[in-house]
């Protein structure tokens, strides 16, 4: 991805433009066939962003709230770890953690895997994996959205973070 422009519509007024732009830069799209690109090797793609408002009476409300929390946690780990690392492939990092009630990480395991639509763009990078694990162990997880301590005084969780060279926008690169 080279650029991400938001074309405002009336409905976009419900969402800050900065959030819409962030979602755009965070998106992973399937690879496009080479014949769809122009002579400059570029192609403009217009993708609609569908916004679903949560109504109190919606039966799917909890599922959507869970998805919003998962996105917020993914962004948190992106900001704290992957966003600080150079990446040259497309993949997903599975982060499993155990932290104490103060948010200090006791255990952290990071696995890197390909994204289904872009398997050919994945490179297994053991150095990146080691750096991410080390960074994870330094995070204060009390700052993470949805941080919850269980009945044994520990917070356990799994977070999925997709990554690509363009993620985070041009200021990241």
Short mmCIF file of N, CA, C and O in Angstrom, two decimals, residues 68-145:
data_model
loop_
_atom_site.label_atom_id
_atom_site.label_comp_id
_atom_site.label_asym_id
_atom_site.label_seq_id
_atom_site.Cartn_x
_atom_site.Cartn_y
_atom_site.Cartn_z
N UNK A 68 -14.27 -5.29 19.13
CA UNK A 68 -13.69 -3.96 19.35
C UNK A 68 -12.54 -4.06 20.35
O UNK A 68 -11.47 -3.48 20.16
N UNK A 69 -12.74 -4.82 21.43
CA UNK A 69 -11.69 -5.00 22.43
C UNK A 69 -10.48 -5.73 21.82
O UNK A 69 -9.33 -5.35 22.07
N UNK A 70 -10.73 -6.76 21.02
CA UNK A 70 -9.63 -7.49 20.38
C UNK A 70 -8.83 -6.56 19.46
O UNK A 70 -7.59 -6.62 19.42
N UNK A 71 -9.53 -5.68 18.73
CA UNK A 71 -8.84 -4.72 17.85
C UNK A 71 -8.00 -3.76 18.70
O UNK A 71 -6.85 -3.48 18.38
N UNK A 72 -8.57 -3.27 19.80
CA UNK A 72 -7.84 -2.34 20.68
C UNK A 72 -6.60 -3.02 21.27
O UNK A 72 -5.53 -2.40 21.37
N UNK A 73 -6.72 -4.29 21.66
CA UNK A 73 -5.57 -5.01 22.19
C UNK A 73 -4.52 -5.23 21.11
O UNK A 73 -3.32 -5.11 21.37
N UNK A 74 -4.96 -5.54 19.91
CA UNK A 74 -4.03 -5.71 18.79
C UNK A 74 -3.27 -4.41 18.53
O UNK A 74 -2.06 -4.41 18.34
N UNK A 75 -3.98 -3.28 18.54
CA UNK A 75 -3.34 -1.98 18.34
C UNK A 75 -2.34 -1.70 19.47
O UNK A 75 -1.27 -1.15 19.24
N UNK A 76 -2.72 -2.06 20.71
CA UNK A 76 -1.82 -1.86 21.84
C UNK A 76 -0.50 -2.63 21.62
O UNK A 76 0.59 -2.05 21.75
N UNK A 77 -0.60 -3.91 21.26
CA UNK A 77 0.62 -4.69 21.03
C UNK A 77 1.38 -4.20 19.81
O UNK A 77 2.61 -4.22 19.79
N UNK A 78 0.66 -3.73 18.78
CA UNK A 78 1.33 -3.15 17.61
C UNK A 78 2.17 -1.96 18.05
O UNK A 78 3.35 -1.85 17.72
N UNK A 79 1.56 -1.06 18.82
CA UNK A 79 2.25 0.15 19.26
C UNK A 79 3.44 -0.17 20.16
O UNK A 79 4.50 0.45 20.06
N UNK A 80 3.28 -1.16 21.02
CA UNK A 80 4.32 -1.49 22.00
C UNK A 80 5.43 -2.38 21.44
O UNK A 80 6.53 -2.40 22.00
N UNK A 81 5.15 -3.14 20.38
CA UNK A 81 6.15 -4.11 19.89
C UNK A 81 6.37 -4.00 18.38
O UNK A 81 7.33 -3.38 17.94
N UNK A 82 5.51 -4.58 17.60
CA UNK A 82 5.72 -4.68 16.15
C UNK A 82 5.89 -3.33 15.47
O UNK A 82 6.67 -3.20 14.52
N UNK A 83 5.17 -2.33 15.93
CA UNK A 83 5.28 -1.00 15.33
C UNK A 83 6.64 -0.37 15.50
O UNK A 83 6.98 0.60 14.82
N UNK A 84 7.44 -0.93 16.40
CA UNK A 84 8.79 -0.42 16.63
C UNK A 84 9.84 -1.22 15.87
O UNK A 84 11.03 -0.94 15.98
N UNK A 85 9.40 -2.23 15.12
CA UNK A 85 10.32 -3.12 14.42
C UNK A 85 10.18 -2.97 12.92
O UNK A 85 9.06 -2.81 12.41
N UNK A 86 11.27 -3.05 12.17
CA UNK A 86 11.14 -3.09 10.71
C UNK A 86 10.64 -4.48 10.30
O UNK A 86 11.12 -5.49 10.81
N UNK A 87 9.64 -4.50 9.46
CA UNK A 87 9.15 -5.79 8.95
C UNK A 87 9.22 -5.76 7.43
O UNK A 87 8.96 -4.74 6.80
N UNK A 88 9.58 -6.88 6.84
CA UNK A 88 9.69 -6.96 5.39
C UNK A 88 8.84 -8.09 4.82
O UNK A 88 9.09 -8.57 3.73
N UNK A 89 7.84 -8.50 5.60
CA UNK A 89 6.94 -9.53 5.12
C UNK A 89 5.55 -9.27 5.68
O UNK A 89 5.34 -8.33 6.45
N UNK A 90 4.62 -10.10 5.29
CA UNK A 90 3.24 -9.99 5.75
C UNK A 90 2.94 -11.23 6.58
O UNK A 90 3.19 -12.35 6.15
N UNK A 91 2.42 -11.01 7.77
CA UNK A 91 2.14 -12.14 8.64
C UNK A 91 1.29 -11.74 9.82
O UNK A 91 0.72 -10.65 9.87
N UNK A 92 1.21 -12.66 10.77
CA UNK A 92 0.49 -12.37 12.01
C UNK A 92 1.31 -12.91 13.16
O UNK A 92 1.94 -13.96 13.07
N UNK A 93 1.32 -12.13 14.23
CA UNK A 93 2.01 -12.52 15.46
C UNK A 93 0.95 -12.93 16.47
O UNK A 93 0.03 -12.16 16.75
N UNK A 94 1.08 -14.14 16.98
CA UNK A 94 0.21 -14.62 18.06
C UNK A 94 0.98 -14.39 19.36
O UNK A 94 2.06 -14.95 19.54
N UNK A 95 0.44 -13.57 20.23
CA UNK A 95 1.09 -13.25 21.50
C UNK A 95 0.29 -13.90 22.62
O UNK A 95 -0.90 -13.65 22.76
N UNK A 96 0.95 -14.75 23.39
CA UNK A 96 0.33 -15.37 24.58
C UNK A 96 1.09 -14.85 25.78
O UNK A 96 2.32 -14.90 25.80
N UNK A 97 0.34 -14.38 26.78
CA UNK A 97 1.01 -13.78 27.92
C UNK A 97 0.36 -14.18 29.24
O UNK A 97 -0.81 -14.58 29.29
N UNK A 98 1.17 -14.07 30.29
CA UNK A 98 0.71 -14.18 31.68
C UNK A 98 1.34 -13.00 32.39
O UNK A 98 2.54 -12.75 32.28
N UNK A 99 0.50 -12.23 33.11
CA UNK A 99 0.99 -11.07 33.84
C UNK A 99 0.41 -11.09 35.26
O UNK A 99 -0.63 -11.69 35.50
N UNK A 100 1.10 -10.42 36.17
CA UNK A 100 0.57 -10.31 37.52
C UNK A 100 -0.46 -9.18 37.58
O UNK A 100 -0.71 -8.50 36.59
N UNK A 101 -1.04 -8.97 38.74
CA UNK A 101 -2.10 -7.97 38.90
C UNK A 101 -1.61 -6.55 38.62
O UNK A 101 -2.40 -5.67 38.27
N UNK A 102 -0.31 -6.31 38.76
CA UNK A 102 0.26 -4.99 38.47
C UNK A 102 0.56 -4.80 36.98
O UNK A 102 1.00 -3.74 36.57
N UNK A 103 0.33 -5.83 36.17
CA UNK A 103 0.57 -5.74 34.74
C UNK A 103 1.96 -6.13 34.31
O UNK A 103 2.30 -6.03 33.13
N UNK A 104 2.79 -6.60 35.25
CA UNK A 104 4.15 -7.03 34.90
C UNK A 104 4.08 -8.40 34.24
O UNK A 104 3.52 -9.34 34.81
N UNK A 105 4.65 -8.51 33.06
CA UNK A 105 4.60 -9.76 32.30
C UNK A 105 5.48 -10.80 32.97
O UNK A 105 6.67 -10.57 33.22
N UNK A 106 4.90 -11.95 33.25
CA UNK A 106 5.63 -13.07 33.85
C UNK A 106 6.11 -14.03 32.77
O UNK A 106 7.18 -14.60 32.87
N UNK A 107 5.26 -14.24 31.76
CA UNK A 107 5.58 -15.12 30.64
C UNK A 107 5.04 -14.49 29.36
O UNK A 107 3.98 -13.87 29.36
N UNK A 108 5.78 -14.69 28.29
CA UNK A 108 5.31 -14.20 26.99
C UNK A 108 5.86 -15.13 25.90
O UNK A 108 7.05 -15.45 25.90
N UNK A 109 4.99 -15.54 25.02
CA UNK A 109 5.37 -16.37 23.89
C UNK A 109 4.82 -15.72 22.62
O UNK A 109 3.63 -15.41 22.55
N UNK A 110 5.68 -15.50 21.64
CA UNK A 110 5.27 -14.91 20.38
C UNK A 110 5.55 -15.91 19.27
O UNK A 110 6.68 -16.40 19.14
N UNK A 111 4.52 -16.22 18.49
CA UNK A 111 4.67 -17.08 17.31
C UNK A 111 4.31 -16.27 16.08
O UNK A 111 3.33 -15.52 16.10
N UNK A 112 5.08 -16.44 15.01
CA UNK A 112 4.81 -15.76 13.75
C UNK A 112 4.26 -16.77 12.75
O UNK A 112 4.81 -17.87 12.62
N UNK A 113 3.19 -16.38 12.05
CA UNK A 113 2.56 -17.26 11.08
C UNK A 113 2.15 -16.47 9.85
O UNK A 113 1.94 -15.25 9.93
N UNK A 114 1.96 -17.15 8.73
CA UNK A 114 1.46 -16.45 7.54
C UNK A 114 -0.01 -16.09 7.67
O UNK A 114 -0.75 -16.70 8.44
N UNK A 115 -0.42 -15.09 6.92
CA UNK A 115 -1.83 -14.72 6.81
C UNK A 115 -2.38 -15.51 5.63
O UNK A 115 -1.74 -15.59 4.58
N UNK A 116 -3.55 -16.09 5.79
CA UNK A 116 -4.12 -16.98 4.78
C UNK A 116 -4.10 -16.45 3.36
O UNK A 116 -3.70 -17.14 2.43
N UNK A 117 -4.51 -15.18 3.17
CA UNK A 117 -4.59 -14.62 1.82
C UNK A 117 -3.22 -14.25 1.24
O UNK A 117 -3.11 -13.99 0.05
N UNK A 118 -2.19 -14.18 2.07
CA UNK A 118 -0.89 -13.71 1.59
C UNK A 118 0.25 -14.63 2.04
O UNK A 118 1.32 -14.19 2.44
N UNK A 119 0.02 -15.94 1.96
CA UNK A 119 1.02 -16.91 2.43
C UNK A 119 2.39 -16.73 1.77
O UNK A 119 3.43 -16.91 2.41
N UNK A 120 2.40 -16.40 0.48
CA UNK A 120 3.67 -16.25 -0.23
C UNK A 120 4.48 -15.05 0.22
O UNK A 120 5.68 -14.96 -0.04
N UNK A 121 3.84 -14.09 0.91
CA UNK A 121 4.53 -12.88 1.35
C UNK A 121 5.10 -13.01 2.77
O UNK A 121 5.63 -12.06 3.30
N UNK A 122 4.98 -14.21 3.36
CA UNK A 122 5.45 -14.43 4.73
C UNK A 122 6.88 -14.94 4.74
O UNK A 122 7.25 -15.78 3.94
N UNK A 123 7.68 -14.41 5.67
CA UNK A 123 9.03 -14.91 5.91
C UNK A 123 9.14 -15.20 7.41
O UNK A 123 8.86 -14.33 8.23
N UNK A 124 9.52 -16.41 7.74
CA UNK A 124 9.74 -16.74 9.14
C UNK A 124 11.03 -16.05 9.58
O UNK A 124 12.09 -16.30 9.01
N UNK A 125 10.92 -15.18 10.55
CA UNK A 125 12.05 -14.36 10.99
C UNK A 125 12.28 -14.61 12.48
O UNK A 125 11.62 -14.00 13.34
N UNK A 126 13.19 -15.51 12.81
CA UNK A 126 13.42 -15.87 14.21
C UNK A 126 14.00 -14.71 15.01
O UNK A 126 13.74 -14.60 16.22
N UNK A 127 14.76 -13.82 14.36
CA UNK A 127 15.28 -12.65 15.07
C UNK A 127 14.14 -11.70 15.46
O UNK A 127 14.11 -11.19 16.58
N UNK A 128 13.21 -11.48 14.54
CA UNK A 128 12.04 -10.65 14.84
C UNK A 128 11.24 -11.28 15.98
O UNK A 128 10.83 -10.60 16.92
N UNK A 129 11.04 -12.56 15.90
CA UNK A 129 10.29 -13.28 16.94
C UNK A 129 10.96 -13.10 18.30
O UNK A 129 10.29 -12.83 19.31
N UNK A 130 12.26 -13.21 18.37
CA UNK A 130 13.00 -13.04 19.63
C UNK A 130 12.89 -11.60 20.14
O UNK A 130 12.70 -11.38 21.35
N UNK A 131 13.01 -10.62 19.23
CA UNK A 131 12.89 -9.21 19.64
C UNK A 131 11.49 -8.92 20.17
O UNK A 131 11.34 -8.21 21.18
N UNK A 132 10.47 -9.45 19.52
CA UNK A 132 9.09 -9.23 19.96
C UNK A 132 8.85 -9.86 21.34
O UNK A 132 8.19 -9.27 22.19
N UNK A 133 9.38 -11.05 21.55
CA UNK A 133 9.24 -11.71 22.85
C UNK A 133 9.91 -10.89 23.93
O UNK A 133 9.35 -10.68 25.01
N UNK A 134 11.10 -10.38 23.66
CA UNK A 134 11.82 -9.55 24.64
C UNK A 134 11.05 -8.27 24.92
O UNK A 134 10.93 -7.86 26.09
N UNK A 135 10.51 -7.62 23.88
CA UNK A 135 9.73 -6.40 24.08
C UNK A 135 8.47 -6.70 24.90
O UNK A 135 8.09 -5.93 25.77
N UNK A 136 7.81 -7.80 24.60
CA UNK A 136 6.59 -8.19 25.29
C UNK A 136 6.84 -8.29 26.79
O UNK A 136 6.01 -7.86 27.60
N UNK A 137 7.97 -8.83 27.17
CA UNK A 137 8.28 -9.01 28.59
C UNK A 137 8.50 -7.69 29.32
O UNK A 137 8.49 -7.65 30.55
N UNK A 138 8.68 -6.60 28.57
CA UNK A 138 8.91 -5.29 29.17
C UNK A 138 7.65 -4.42 29.25
O UNK A 138 7.67 -3.34 29.84
N UNK A 139 6.55 -4.88 28.67
CA UNK A 139 5.32 -4.08 28.61
C UNK A 139 4.61 -4.08 29.96
O UNK A 139 4.59 -5.09 30.66
N UNK A 140 4.01 -2.95 30.30
CA UNK A 140 3.10 -2.89 31.43
C UNK A 140 1.70 -3.15 30.88
O UNK A 140 1.10 -2.27 30.25
N UNK A 141 1.19 -4.34 31.10
CA UNK A 141 -0.10 -4.72 30.51
C UNK A 141 -1.30 -4.07 31.20
O UNK A 141 -2.41 -4.14 30.66
N UNK A 142 -1.10 -3.41 32.32
CA UNK A 142 -2.22 -2.69 32.94
C UNK A 142 -2.73 -1.60 32.01
O UNK A 142 -3.87 -1.15 32.13
N UNK A 143 -1.90 -1.14 31.09
CA UNK A 143 -2.27 -0.10 30.14
C UNK A 143 -3.06 -0.67 28.95
O UNK A 143 -3.61 0.09 28.17
N UNK A 144 -3.09 -1.98 28.80
CA UNK A 144 -3.77 -2.62 27.67
C UNK A 144 -5.29 -2.55 27.85
O UNK A 144 -5.80 -2.86 28.92
N UNK A 145 -6.02 -2.18 26.81
CA UNK A 145 -7.48 -2.21 26.90
C UNK A 145 -7.97 -3.61 27.25
O UNK A 145 -7.47 -4.60 26.72
#
